[in-house]
PDB file of C-alpha atoms in Angstrom:
ATOM      1  CA  MET G  21      44.819 104.814  15.250  1.00 71.00           C
ATOM      2  CA  THR G  22      45.057 103.761  11.632  1.00 85.00           C
ATOM      3  CA  ALA G  23      45.291 106.620   8.972  1.00 92.00           C
ATOM      4  CA  VAL G  24      42.705 106.748   6.347  1.00 92.00           C
ATOM      5  CA  THR G  25      44.209 106.505   2.746  1.00 97.00           C
ATOM      6  CA  GLU G  26      42.864 107.632  -0.499  1.00 96.00           C
ATOM      7  CA  ASN G  27      42.494 104.041  -1.474  1.00 97.00           C
ATOM      8  CA  ASP G  28      39.991 103.731   1.555  1.00 97.00           C
ATOM      9  CA  LEU G  29      38.048 106.713   0.739  1.00 97.00           C
ATOM     10  CA  LYS G  30      37.793 105.475  -2.951  1.00 98.00           C
ATOM     11  CA  ARG G  31      36.530 102.071  -1.856  1.00 98.00           C
ATOM     12  CA  LEU G  32      34.049 103.725   0.453  1.00 98.00           C
ATOM     13  CA  GLU G  33      32.784 106.144  -2.218  1.00 98.00           C
ATOM     14  CA  ASP G  34      32.407 102.850  -4.771  1.00 98.00           C
ATOM     15  CA  LEU G  35      30.329 101.104  -2.039  1.00 99.00           C
ATOM     16  CA  ILE G  36      28.221 104.211  -1.397  1.00 99.00           C
ATOM     17  CA  VAL G  37      27.697 104.651  -5.228  1.00 99.00           C
ATOM     18  CA  SER G  38      26.999 100.817  -5.761  1.00 99.00           C
ATOM     19  CA  GLY G  39      24.326 101.038  -2.938  1.00 99.00           C
ATOM     20  CA  GLN G  40      22.817 103.901  -4.438  1.00 99.00           C
ATOM     21  CA  LYS G  41      22.315 102.180  -7.773  1.00 99.00           C
ATOM     22  CA  ALA G  42      21.007  99.198  -6.207  1.00 99.00           C
ATOM     23  CA  ILE G  43      18.376 101.346  -4.311  1.00 99.00           C
ATOM     24  CA  GLU G  44      17.466 103.229  -7.496  1.00 99.00           C
ATOM     25  CA  SER G  45      17.178 100.012  -9.425  1.00 99.00           C
ATOM     26  CA  ARG G  46      14.651  98.574  -6.919  1.00 99.00           C
ATOM     27  CA  LEU G  47      12.609 101.683  -6.802  1.00 99.00           C
ATOM     28  CA  THR G  48      12.492 101.629 -10.563  1.00 99.00           C
ATOM     29  CA  ALA G  49      10.924  97.934 -10.222  1.00 99.00           C
ATOM     30  CA  ILE G  50       8.680  99.056  -7.667  1.00 99.00           C
ATOM     31  CA  GLU G  51       7.284 101.608  -9.834  1.00 99.00           C
ATOM     32  CA  SER G  52       7.025  99.627 -12.638  1.00 99.00           C
ATOM     33  CA  ARG G  53       5.064  97.043 -10.780  1.00 99.00           C
ATOM     34  CA  LEU G  54       2.760  99.760  -9.184  1.00 99.00           C
ATOM     35  CA  THR G  55       1.926 101.044 -12.863  1.00 99.00           C
ATOM     36  CA  ASN G  56       1.161  97.524 -13.909  1.00 99.00           C
ATOM     37  CA  LEU G  57      -1.142  97.130 -10.949  1.00 99.00           C
ATOM     38  CA  GLU G  58      -2.875 100.562 -11.752  1.00 99.00           C
ATOM     39  CA  ASN G  59      -3.231  99.618 -15.185  1.00 99.00           C
ATOM     40  CA  GLY G  60      -4.896  96.313 -14.323  1.00 98.00           C
ATOM     41  CA  GLN G  61      -7.177  98.118 -11.821  1.00 98.00           C
ATOM     42  CA  LYS G  62      -8.168 100.381 -14.650  1.00 98.00           C
ATOM     43  CA  ALA G  63      -8.834  97.548 -17.038  1.00 98.00           C
ATOM     44  CA  ILE G  64     -10.865  95.671 -14.373  1.00 98.00           C
ATOM     45  CA  GLU G  65     -12.923  98.962 -13.808  1.00 97.00           C
ATOM     46  CA  ASN G  66     -13.557  99.334 -17.367  1.00 97.00           C
ATOM     47  CA  SER G  67     -14.772  95.727 -17.738  1.00 97.00           C
ATOM     48  CA  LEU G  68     -17.140  96.210 -14.681  1.00 96.00           C
ATOM     49  CA  GLY G  69     -18.392  99.369 -16.544  1.00 94.00           C
ATOM     50  CA  GLU G  70     -19.069  97.341 -19.682  1.00 94.00           C
ATOM     51  CA  ILE G  71     -20.725  94.360 -17.712  1.00 94.00           C
ATOM     52  CA  LYS G  72     -22.985  96.669 -15.820  1.00 92.00           C
ATOM     53  CA  GLY G  73     -24.014  98.388 -19.256  1.00 90.00           C
ATOM     54  CA  ILE G  74     -24.889  95.045 -20.609  1.00 91.00           C
ATOM     55  CA  LEU G  75     -26.918  94.083 -17.532  1.00 90.00           C
ATOM     56  CA  ARG G  76     -28.803  97.308 -17.604  1.00 84.00           C
ATOM     57  CA  PRO G  77     -30.072  97.934 -21.079  1.00 70.00           C
TER      58      PRO G  77
END
Protein backbone atom coordinates (compact mmCIF):
# COMPACT_ATOMS: atom_id res chain seq x y z
CA MET A 1 0.00 0.00 0.00
CA THR A 2 1.26 3.46 -0.86
CA ALA A 3 1.88 5.92 1.95
CA VAL A 4 0.04 9.23 1.98
CA THR A 5 2.39 12.19 1.97
CA GLU A 6 1.95 15.71 3.26
CA ASN A 7 1.89 16.84 -0.36
CA ASP A 8 -1.02 14.49 -1.08
CA LEU A 9 -2.94 15.85 1.89
CA LYS A 10 -2.25 19.43 0.80
CA ARG A 11 -3.48 18.69 -2.74
CA LEU A 12 -6.62 17.08 -1.33
CA GLU A 13 -7.22 20.07 0.94
CA ASP A 14 -6.77 22.45 -2.00
CA LEU A 15 -9.26 20.45 -4.08
CA ILE A 16 -11.81 20.52 -1.27
CA VAL A 17 -11.38 24.27 -0.73
CA SER A 18 -11.67 24.94 -4.47
CA GLY A 19 -14.83 22.85 -4.66
CA GLN A 20 -16.31 24.67 -1.68
CA LYS A 21 -15.55 28.05 -3.26
CA ALA A 22 -17.18 26.95 -6.53
CA ILE A 23 -20.30 25.81 -4.69
CA GLU A 24 -20.48 29.07 -2.71
CA SER A 25 -20.12 31.07 -5.92
CA ARG A 26 -22.94 29.15 -7.58
CA LEU A 27 -25.17 29.57 -4.53
CA THR A 28 -24.52 33.30 -4.55
CA ALA A 29 -25.47 33.45 -8.23
CA ILE A 30 -28.67 31.49 -7.54
CA GLU A 31 -29.55 33.81 -4.64
CA SER A 32 -29.03 36.84 -6.88
CA ARG A 33 -31.25 35.41 -9.59
CA LEU A 34 -33.92 34.56 -7.04
CA THR A 35 -33.81 38.11 -5.69
CA ASN A 36 -34.17 39.45 -9.24
CA LEU A 37 -37.15 37.18 -9.85
CA GLU A 38 -38.78 38.27 -6.60
CA ASN A 39 -38.26 41.93 -7.47
CA GLY A 40 -39.72 41.35 -10.93
CA GLN A 41 -42.73 39.63 -9.41
CA LYS A 42 -43.30 42.56 -7.05
CA ALA A 43 -43.05 44.99 -9.96
CA ILE A 44 -45.65 42.99 -11.88
CA GLU A 45 -47.93 42.89 -8.85
CA ASN A 46 -47.58 46.65 -8.43
CA SER A 47 -48.36 47.22 -12.10
CA LEU A 48 -51.43 45.00 -11.86
CA GLY A 49 -52.59 46.99 -8.83
CA GLU A 50 -52.21 50.22 -10.79
CA ILE A 51 -54.11 48.77 -13.74
CA LYS A 52 -56.92 47.60 -11.47
CA GLY A 53 -57.06 51.08 -9.96
CA ILE A 54 -57.41 52.62 -13.41
CA LEU A 55 -60.08 50.15 -14.50
CA ARG A 56 -62.12 50.63 -11.31
CA PRO A 57 -62.51 54.37 -10.84
